DNA sequence: CAGAATCCCGAAAGATACTG
DNA sequence: CAGTATCTTTCGGGATTCTG
């Protein structure tokens, strides 16, 4: 068990080693923790939902309004996955009409710093990225 | 310009505000820095490539071997995007046969801490996640 | 060695309509 | 309100083949 700790001096290197270890098993790569989480991260809505739940628990409609252009279908699906992964809790109130409240679990909350760091980086550097793209595209034409 | 700084006491909140600001423009959501970077992150190979380039610059074939099951096509495509975004530099050596070396730019390197944090979290918690999934699936059957 | 060019499939995700 | 059920489209990405 190669466990990585936050205090690890070179986590990135350890990650590479960990990936190398998984490289042996052909089909078991789906079980690799890195790939596993990366798939979730790629889900387009999951991270936004987690972030949206940070300030306080939300109800279904509240989330849909907050995320603007997400369909009910995708919201339901994403929430189900997050619930299955244990990052989000779902509590049904048998009112009339029924209301459902979603909240971050401790596990889900523990992911926010890392996610936040990524989003902060995105915000800090997207201008540089856009500039780089413009320059790159300009050369392509020439 | 709501700029987020690493020292911000509550970056997540600021991100939400930032997203809300973008929510106004209907089609310009693609320009939202958060969405923009999230798309890249979801690319399945981009993060792995960045991590793989951390220790030292690599050549095309080296990368392909290191990432095991990536095809030439996807490796080329991913590297091009990263180059376009200014995260990776590409240098061609006119040897015979030609060799190409890829390296992280300063911008690319600046993204590694955030990525590392995410991957460390993944490794630390994937066991809890897998347990949660098992429990969830067990209930579904019942 | 380091790609470019095609072909093709399955998964992700959007639109729409119906329900308890 | 909080979903579920379909249908359809899009697109990421794998396999294969060809080149300088």
mmCIF file of C-alpha atoms (C1' of nucleotides) in Angstrom:
data_model
loop_
_atom_site.group_PDB
_atom_site.id
_atom_site.type_symbol
_atom_site.label_atom_id
_atom_site.label_comp_id
_atom_site.label_asym_id
_atom_site.label_seq_id
_atom_site.Cartn_x
_atom_site.Cartn_y
_atom_site.Cartn_z
ATOM 1 C CA UNK A 1 0.000 0.000 0.000
ATOM 2 C CA UNK A 2 1.748 3.066 -1.193
ATOM 3 C CA UNK A 3 -0.119 5.684 0.696
ATOM 4 C CA UNK A 4 0.358 9.332 -0.083
ATOM 5 C CA UNK A 5 0.134 11.820 2.678
ATOM 6 C CA UNK A 6 -0.431 15.523 2.475
ATOM 7 C CA UNK A 7 2.913 16.004 4.156
ATOM 8 C CA UNK A 8 4.713 14.033 1.491
ATOM 9 C CA UNK A 9 7.598 16.110 0.170
ATOM 10 C CA UNK A 10 6.994 15.005 -3.400
ATOM 11 C CA UNK A 11 3.466 13.753 -3.846
ATOM 12 C CA UNK A 12 3.634 13.962 -7.593
ATOM 13 C CA UNK A 13 6.513 11.537 -7.746
ATOM 14 C CA UNK A 14 4.700 9.172 -5.428
ATOM 15 C CA UNK A 15 1.682 9.362 -7.688
ATOM 16 C CA UNK A 16 3.726 8.346 -10.670
ATOM 17 C CA UNK A 17 5.083 5.401 -8.748
ATOM 18 C CA UNK A 18 1.593 4.478 -7.713
ATOM 19 C CA UNK A 19 0.420 4.638 -11.301
ATOM 20 C CA UNK A 20 3.297 2.486 -12.398
ATOM 21 C CA UNK A 21 2.225 -0.106 -9.886
ATOM 22 C CA UNK A 22 -1.234 -0.217 -11.414
ATOM 23 C CA UNK A 23 0.091 -0.367 -14.902
ATOM 24 C CA UNK A 24 0.703 -4.067 -14.438
ATOM 25 C CA UNK A 25 -2.907 -5.110 -14.220
ATOM 26 C CA UNK A 26 -4.388 -4.782 -17.701
ATOM 27 C CA UNK A 27 -8.071 -4.335 -17.010
ATOM 28 C CA UNK A 28 -7.755 -3.349 -13.382
ATOM 29 C CA UNK A 29 -6.672 0.106 -14.392
ATOM 30 C CA UNK A 30 -10.229 1.130 -13.850
ATOM 31 C CA UNK A 31 -9.580 0.470 -10.183
ATOM 32 C CA UNK A 32 -6.582 2.767 -10.032
ATOM 33 C CA UNK A 33 -7.508 5.472 -7.532
ATOM 34 C CA UNK A 34 -6.090 8.216 -9.699
ATOM 35 C CA UNK A 35 -7.980 7.235 -12.810
ATOM 36 C CA UNK A 36 -11.051 6.557 -10.773
ATOM 37 C CA UNK A 37 -11.245 10.026 -9.304
ATOM 38 C CA UNK A 38 -10.155 11.653 -12.518
ATOM 39 C CA UNK A 39 -13.144 10.153 -14.236
ATOM 40 C CA UNK A 40 -15.438 11.733 -11.683
ATOM 41 C CA UNK A 41 -13.666 15.037 -11.979
ATOM 42 C CA UNK A 42 -14.223 14.917 -15.702
ATOM 43 C CA UNK A 43 -17.960 14.594 -15.196
ATOM 44 C CA UNK A 44 -18.506 18.276 -16.004
ATOM 45 C CA UNK A 45 -21.045 18.823 -13.248
ATOM 46 C CA UNK A 46 -19.779 16.949 -10.211
ATOM 47 C CA UNK A 47 -17.233 19.522 -9.129
ATOM 48 C CA UNK A 48 -19.652 22.387 -9.634
ATOM 49 C CA UNK A 49 -22.240 20.612 -7.517
ATOM 50 C CA UNK A 50 -19.791 20.010 -4.705
ATOM 51 C CA UNK A 51 -18.793 23.636 -4.754
ATOM 52 C CA UNK A 52 -22.399 24.742 -4.842
ATOM 53 C CA UNK A 53 -23.144 22.680 -1.738
ATOM 54 C CA UNK A 54 -20.300 24.140 0.247
ATOM 55 C CA UNK A 55 -22.034 27.128 1.832
ATOM 56 C CA UNK A 56 -25.069 25.184 2.952
ATOM 57 C CA UNK A 57 -27.298 22.209 2.103
ATOM 58 C CA UNK A 58 -29.518 22.782 -0.880
ATOM 59 C CA UNK A 59 -32.715 21.426 -2.279
ATOM 60 C CA UNK A 60 -33.043 20.015 -5.728
ATOM 61 C CA UNK A 61 -34.575 23.069 -7.358
ATOM 62 C CA UNK A 62 -32.191 25.396 -5.630
ATOM 63 C CA UNK A 63 -29.286 23.533 -7.125
ATOM 64 C CA UNK A 64 -30.820 23.572 -10.549
ATOM 65 C CA UNK A 65 -31.296 27.319 -10.412
ATOM 66 C CA UNK A 66 -27.803 27.881 -9.069
ATOM 67 C CA UNK A 67 -26.160 25.850 -11.792
ATOM 68 C CA UNK A 68 -28.186 27.659 -14.434
ATOM 69 C CA UNK A 69 -28.007 25.391 -17.435
ATOM 70 C CA UNK A 70 -28.063 21.923 -15.986
ATOM 71 C CA UNK A 71 -30.954 19.680 -16.907
ATOM 72 C CA UNK A 72 -32.939 17.764 -14.337
ATOM 73 C CA UNK A 73 -31.630 14.622 -15.841
ATOM 74 C CA UNK A 74 -27.977 15.463 -15.386
ATOM 75 C CA UNK A 75 -28.522 16.947 -11.956
ATOM 76 C CA UNK A 76 -30.245 13.804 -10.759
ATOM 77 C CA UNK A 77 -27.622 11.579 -12.284
ATOM 78 C CA UNK A 78 -24.713 13.557 -10.879
ATOM 79 C CA UNK A 79 -26.225 13.736 -7.427
ATOM 80 C CA UNK A 80 -26.827 9.990 -7.447
ATOM 81 C CA UNK A 81 -23.197 9.319 -8.265
ATOM 82 C CA UNK A 82 -21.992 11.689 -5.596
ATOM 83 C CA UNK A 83 -24.305 10.043 -3.114
ATOM 84 C CA UNK A 84 -23.039 6.640 -4.126
ATOM 85 C CA UNK A 85 -19.468 7.784 -3.658
ATOM 86 C CA UNK A 86 -20.334 9.039 -0.212
ATOM 87 C CA UNK A 87 -19.554 12.667 -0.957
ATOM 88 C CA UNK A 88 -23.100 13.909 -0.712
ATOM 89 C CA UNK A 89 -25.969 12.939 1.563
ATOM 90 C CA UNK A 90 -29.583 12.930 0.538
ATOM 91 C CA UNK A 91 -32.416 13.431 2.967
ATOM 92 C CA UNK A 92 -36.062 13.285 2.045
ATOM 93 C CA UNK A 93 -38.633 15.290 3.975
ATOM 94 C CA UNK A 94 -42.103 13.742 3.639
ATOM 95 C CA UNK A 95 -43.802 17.081 3.320
ATOM 96 C CA UNK A 96 -46.464 17.914 0.808
ATOM 97 C CA UNK A 97 -45.135 18.421 -1.754
ATOM 98 C CA UNK A 98 -42.011 16.387 -0.905
ATOM 99 C CA UNK A 99 -38.715 18.165 -0.603
ATOM 100 C CA UNK A 100 -35.252 16.671 -0.714
ATOM 101 C CA UNK A 101 -32.169 18.163 0.786
ATOM 102 C CA UNK A 102 -28.655 17.487 -0.393
ATOM 103 C CA UNK A 103 -25.614 18.183 1.737
ATOM 104 C CA UNK A 104 -21.924 17.498 1.747
ATOM 105 C CA UNK A 105 -20.726 14.638 3.892
ATOM 106 C CA UNK A 106 -17.471 14.884 5.815
ATOM 107 C CA UNK A 107 -15.831 12.996 2.992
ATOM 108 C CA UNK A 108 -17.236 15.386 0.442
ATOM 109 C CA UNK A 109 -16.159 18.367 2.458
ATOM 110 C CA UNK A 110 -12.643 16.966 2.677
ATOM 111 C CA UNK A 111 -12.370 17.208 -1.090
ATOM 112 C CA UNK A 112 -13.134 20.903 -1.265
ATOM 113 C CA UNK A 113 -9.692 22.295 -0.460
ATOM 114 C CA UNK A 114 -8.144 20.384 -3.335
ATOM 115 C CA UNK A 115 -10.957 21.349 -5.669
ATOM 116 C CA UNK A 116 -10.770 24.925 -4.504
ATOM 117 C CA UNK A 117 -7.052 25.036 -5.185
ATOM 118 C CA UNK A 118 -7.670 23.891 -8.722
ATOM 119 C CA UNK A 119 -10.412 26.411 -9.354
ATOM 120 C CA UNK A 120 -8.373 29.215 -7.876
ATOM 121 C CA UNK A 121 -5.548 28.297 -10.196
ATOM 122 C CA UNK A 122 -7.985 28.303 -13.069
ATOM 123 C CA UNK A 123 -9.221 31.747 -12.230
ATOM 124 C CA UNK A 124 -5.747 33.131 -11.686
ATOM 125 C CA UNK A 125 -4.349 31.825 -14.927
ATOM 126 C CA UNK A 126 -7.131 31.666 -17.428
ATOM 127 C CA UNK A 127 -6.112 34.977 -18.855
ATOM 128 C CA UNK A 128 -2.608 33.733 -19.570
ATOM 129 C CA UNK A 129 -4.105 30.606 -21.078
ATOM 130 C CA UNK A 130 -6.406 32.539 -23.347
ATOM 131 C CA UNK A 131 -3.514 34.698 -24.474
ATOM 132 C CA UNK A 132 -1.450 31.632 -25.220
ATOM 133 C CA UNK A 133 -4.239 30.142 -27.277
ATOM 134 C CA UNK A 134 -4.623 33.311 -29.278
ATOM 135 C CA UNK A 135 -0.903 33.386 -30.031
ATOM 136 C CA UNK A 136 -0.900 29.711 -30.945
ATOM 137 C CA UNK A 137 -3.854 30.047 -33.268
ATOM 138 C CA UNK A 138 -2.339 33.098 -34.913
ATOM 139 C CA UNK A 139 0.735 31.100 -35.865
ATOM 140 C CA UNK A 140 -1.303 28.248 -37.197
ATOM 141 C CA UNK A 141 -2.866 30.503 -39.758
ATOM 142 C CA UNK A 142 0.526 31.726 -40.943
ATOM 143 C CA UNK B 1 -12.788 41.628 -12.066
ATOM 144 C CA UNK B 2 -13.306 39.354 -9.143
ATOM 145 C CA UNK B 3 -9.870 37.968 -8.803
ATOM 146 C CA UNK B 4 -9.211 35.055 -6.503
ATOM 147 C CA UNK B 5 -5.987 34.891 -4.657
ATOM 148 C CA UNK B 6 -4.388 31.936 -2.988
ATOM 149 C CA UNK B 7 -4.583 33.795 0.279
ATOM 150 C CA UNK B 8 -8.325 34.293 -0.015
ATOM 151 C CA UNK B 9 -9.971 33.083 3.173
ATOM 152 C CA UNK B 10 -12.891 31.547 1.314
ATOM 153 C CA UNK B 11 -11.964 30.818 -2.274
ATOM 154 C CA UNK B 12 -14.914 28.551 -2.796
ATOM 155 C CA UNK B 13 -17.362 31.297 -2.006
ATOM 156 C CA UNK B 14 -15.564 33.628 -4.350
ATOM 157 C CA UNK B 15 -15.758 31.022 -7.063
ATOM 158 C CA UNK B 16 -19.485 30.788 -6.669
ATOM 159 C CA UNK B 17 -19.767 34.517 -6.970
ATOM 160 C CA UNK B 18 -17.595 34.430 -10.029
ATOM 161 C CA UNK B 19 -19.742 31.793 -11.587
ATOM 162 C CA UNK B 20 -22.835 33.779 -10.823
ATOM 163 C CA UNK B 21 -21.328 36.683 -12.695
ATOM 164 C CA UNK B 22 -20.870 34.538 -15.759
ATOM 165 C CA UNK B 23 -24.308 33.103 -15.499
ATOM 166 C CA UNK B 24 -25.694 36.226 -17.072
ATOM 167 C CA UNK B 25 -24.143 35.729 -20.461
ATOM 168 C CA UNK B 26 -26.042 32.920 -22.127
ATOM 169 C CA UNK B 27 -23.557 31.532 -24.588
ATOM 170 C CA UNK B 28 -20.475 33.040 -23.025
ATOM 171 C CA UNK B 29 -20.485 30.413 -20.363
ATOM 172 C CA UNK B 30 -17.900 28.629 -22.421
ATOM 173 C CA UNK B 31 -15.631 31.539 -21.587
ATOM 174 C CA UNK B 32 -16.074 31.127 -17.864
ATOM 175 C CA UNK B 33 -12.630 30.364 -16.482
ATOM 176 C CA UNK B 34 -13.922 27.671 -14.215
ATOM 177 C CA UNK B 35 -15.808 25.823 -16.891
ATOM 178 C CA UNK B 36 -12.963 26.301 -19.274
ATOM 179 C CA UNK B 37 -10.354 24.688 -17.091
ATOM 180 C CA UNK B 38 -12.744 22.037 -15.893
ATOM 181 C CA UNK B 39 -13.177 20.883 -19.451
ATOM 182 C CA UNK B 40 -9.443 20.452 -19.814
ATOM 183 C CA UNK B 41 -9.220 18.648 -16.523
ATOM 184 C CA UNK B 42 -11.841 16.240 -17.680
ATOM 185 C CA UNK B 43 -9.791 15.316 -20.703
ATOM 186 C CA UNK B 44 -8.721 12.017 -19.171
ATOM 187 C CA UNK B 45 -5.089 12.335 -20.239
ATOM 188 C CA UNK B 46 -4.116 15.959 -19.760
ATOM 189 C CA UNK B 47 -3.552 15.759 -16.025
ATOM 190 C CA UNK B 48 -1.616 12.540 -16.328
ATOM 191 C CA UNK B 49 0.627 14.063 -18.944
ATOM 192 C CA UNK B 50 1.333 17.104 -16.826
ATOM 193 C CA UNK B 51 2.201 14.883 -13.905
ATOM 194 C CA UNK B 52 4.363 12.698 -16.081
ATOM 195 C CA UNK B 53 6.324 15.724 -17.250
ATOM 196 C CA UNK B 54 7.003 16.967 -13.754
ATOM 197 C CA UNK B 55 10.273 15.141 -13.028
ATOM 198 C CA UNK B 56 11.890 16.051 -16.313
ATOM 199 C CA UNK B 57 11.201 16.797 -19.973
ATOM 200 C CA UNK B 58 10.229 13.749 -21.997
ATOM 201 C CA UNK B 59 10.197 12.684 -25.576
ATOM 202 C CA UNK B 60 7.126 11.484 -27.371
ATOM 203 C CA UNK B 61 7.850 7.779 -27.082
ATOM 204 C CA UNK B 62 8.913 8.071 -23.476
ATOM 205 C CA UNK B 63 5.584 9.584 -22.634
ATOM 206 C CA UNK B 64 3.715 6.924 -24.491
ATOM 207 C CA UNK B 65 5.532 4.196 -22.600
ATOM 208 C CA UNK B 66 5.070 5.924 -19.286
ATOM 209 C CA UNK B 67 1.348 6.331 -19.738
ATOM 210 C CA UNK B 68 1.000 2.703 -20.778
ATOM 211 C CA UNK B 69 -2.280 2.567 -22.595
ATOM 212 C CA UNK B 70 -2.473 5.867 -24.406
ATOM 213 C CA UNK B 71 -2.622 5.805 -28.173
ATOM 214 C CA UNK B 72 -0.407 7.948 -30.356
ATOM 215 C CA UNK B 73 -3.450 9.767 -31.506
ATOM 216 C CA UNK B 74 -4.582 10.822 -28.073
ATOM 217 C CA UNK B 75 -1.087 11.616 -26.930
ATOM 218 C CA UNK B 76 -0.547 13.892 -29.897
ATOM 219 C CA UNK B 77 -3.901 15.540 -29.471
ATOM 220 C CA UNK B 78 -3.481 16.069 -25.752
ATOM 221 C CA UNK B 79 0.010 17.472 -26.130
ATOM 222 C CA UNK B 80 -1.193 19.866 -28.797
ATOM 223 C CA UNK B 81 -3.893 21.203 -26.539
ATOM 224 C CA UNK B 82 -1.491 21.611 -23.670
ATOM 225 C CA UNK B 83 0.925 23.385 -25.943
ATOM 226 C CA UNK B 84 -1.825 25.644 -27.187
ATOM 227 C CA UNK B 85 -2.794 26.460 -23.629
ATOM 228 C CA UNK B 86 0.805 27.325 -22.864
ATOM 229 C CA UNK B 87 1.245 24.632 -20.247
ATOM 230 C CA UNK B 88 3.693 22.539 -22.224
ATOM 231 C CA UNK B 89 6.507 23.514 -24.548
ATOM 232 C CA UNK B 90 7.497 21.544 -27.594
ATOM 233 C CA UNK B 91 11.010 21.571 -28.989
ATOM 234 C CA UNK B 92 12.047 19.740 -32.114
ATOM 235 C CA UNK B 93 15.596 18.498 -32.521
ATOM 236 C CA UNK B 94 16.477 18.086 -36.212
ATOM 237 C CA UNK B 95 18.375 14.873 -35.622
ATOM 238 C CA UNK B 96 18.070 11.777 -37.755
ATOM 239 C CA UNK B 97 15.565 10.435 -36.952
ATOM 240 C CA UNK B 98 13.885 13.542 -35.542
ATOM 241 C CA UNK B 99 13.176 13.703 -31.851
ATOM 242 C CA UNK B 100 10.787 15.999 -30.053
ATOM 243 C CA UNK B 101 11.017 16.998 -26.462
ATOM 244 C CA UNK B 102 8.097 18.122 -24.345
ATOM 245 C CA UNK B 103 8.518 20.051 -21.122
ATOM 246 C CA UNK B 104 6.423 21.937 -18.654
ATOM 247 C CA UNK B 105 6.349 25.689 -18.980
ATOM 248 C CA UNK B 106 6.299 27.885 -15.907
ATOM 249 C CA UNK B 107 2.576 28.167 -16.320
ATOM 250 C CA UNK B 108 2.237 24.415 -16.531
ATOM 251 C CA UNK B 109 4.410 23.913 -13.501
ATOM 252 C CA UNK B 110 2.284 26.367 -11.549
ATOM 253 C CA UNK B 111 -0.674 24.049 -11.977
ATOM 254 C CA UNK B 112 0.994 21.037 -10.421
ATOM 255 C CA UNK B 113 0.436 21.830 -6.739
ATOM 256 C CA UNK B 114 -3.300 22.052 -7.255
ATOM 257 C CA UNK B 115 -3.336 18.905 -9.349
ATOM 258 C CA UNK B 116 -1.153 17.143 -6.834
ATOM 259 C CA UNK B 117 -3.498 18.077 -4.032
ATOM 260 C CA UNK B 118 -6.387 16.564 -5.928
ATOM 261 C CA UNK B 119 -4.554 13.341 -6.685
ATOM 262 C CA UNK B 120 -3.341 13.022 -3.113
ATOM 263 C CA UNK B 121 -6.896 13.390 -1.952
ATOM 264 C CA UNK B 122 -7.924 10.731 -4.426
ATOM 265 C CA UNK B 123 -5.353 8.315 -3.153
ATOM 266 C CA UNK B 124 -6.134 9.014 0.474
ATOM 267 C CA UNK B 125 -9.863 8.558 0.119
ATOM 268 C CA UNK B 126 -10.477 6.113 -2.655
ATOM 269 C CA UNK B 127 -10.844 3.305 -0.165
ATOM 270 C CA UNK B 128 -13.616 5.120 1.663
ATOM 271 C CA UNK B 129 -15.229 5.859 -1.676
ATOM 272 C CA UNK B 130 -15.121 2.266 -2.772
ATOM 273 C CA UNK B 131 -16.623 1.204 0.551
ATOM 274 C CA UNK B 132 -19.394 3.743 0.145
ATOM 275 C CA UNK B 133 -20.169 2.482 -3.330
ATOM 276 C CA UNK B 134 -20.347 -1.089 -2.145
ATOM 277 C CA UNK B 135 -22.754 -0.146 0.630
ATOM 278 C CA UNK B 136 -24.875 1.911 -1.756
ATOM 279 C CA UNK B 137 -25.071 -0.863 -4.310
ATOM 280 C CA UNK B 138 -25.948 -3.393 -1.642
ATOM 281 C CA UNK B 139 -28.998 -1.364 -0.671
ATOM 282 C CA UNK B 140 -30.110 -0.926 -4.234
ATOM 283 C CA UNK B 141 -30.480 -4.670 -4.606
ATOM 284 C CA UNK B 142 -32.653 -4.872 -1.523
ATOM 285 C "C1'" DC C 1 10.756 8.344 -34.339
ATOM 286 C "C1'" DA C 2 6.978 11.334 -34.380
ATOM 287 C "C1'" DG C 3 3.364 12.208 -36.132
ATOM 288 C "C1'" DA C 4 -1.134 12.895 -39.804
ATOM 289 C "C1'" DA C 5 -5.391 11.075 -41.745
ATOM 290 C "C1'" DT C 6 -9.602 8.158 -41.475
ATOM 291 C "C1'" DC C 7 -13.014 5.341 -39.709
ATOM 292 C "C1'" DC C 8 -15.915 4.058 -36.134
ATOM 293 C "C1'" DC C 9 -18.113 3.109 -31.628
ATOM 294 C "C1'" DG C 10 -19.824 3.842 -27.041
ATOM 295 C "C1'" DA C 11 -20.544 6.965 -23.471
ATOM 296 C "C1'" DA C 12 -21.955 11.677 -22.036
ATOM 297 C "C1'" DA C 13 -25.199 14.769 -22.123
ATOM 298 C "C1'" DG C 14 -29.212 17.759 -23.952
ATOM 299 C "C1'" DA C 15 -34.374 18.049 -25.107
ATOM 300 C "C1'" DT C 16 -38.790 16.639 -24.220
ATOM 301 C "C1'" DA C 17 -42.665 14.606 -21.978
ATOM 302 C "C1'" DC C 18 -44.790 12.155 -18.202
ATOM 303 C "C1'" DT C 19 -45.561 11.041 -12.883
ATOM 304 C "C1'" DG C 20 -46.269 10.456 -7.607
ATOM 305 C "C1'" DC D 1 -41.413 19.554 -6.040
ATOM 306 C "C1'" DA D 2 -38.501 16.072 -7.356
ATOM 307 C "C1'" DG D 3 -37.884 13.181 -10.000
ATOM 308 C "C1'" DT D 4 -38.275 9.108 -14.187
ATOM 309 C "C1'" DA D 5 -38.442 7.605 -19.024
ATOM 310 C "C1'" DT D 6 -37.068 7.965 -23.869
ATOM 311 C "C1'" DC D 7 -35.111 9.695 -27.736
ATOM 312 C "C1'" DT D 8 -31.467 11.894 -30.124
ATOM 313 C "C1'" DT D 9 -27.217 14.187 -30.796
ATOM 314 C "C1'" DT D 10 -22.585 15.030 -29.849
ATOM 315 C "C1'" DC D 11 -18.010 13.915 -29.011
ATOM 316 C "C1'" DG D 12 -14.172 11.755 -26.734
ATOM 317 C "C1'" DG D 13 -11.218 8.525 -27.914
ATOM 318 C "C1'" DG D 14 -9.578 3.764 -29.681
ATOM 319 C "C1'" DA D 15 -7.863 0.988 -33.829
ATOM 320 C "C1'" DT D 16 -5.767 1.167 -38.014
ATOM 321 C "C1'" DT D 17 -3.090 2.793 -41.812
ATOM 322 C "C1'" DC D 18 0.196 5.946 -44.051
ATOM 323 C "C1'" DT D 19 4.302 9.357 -44.174
ATOM 324 C "C1'" DG D 20 8.768 12.283 -43.834
#
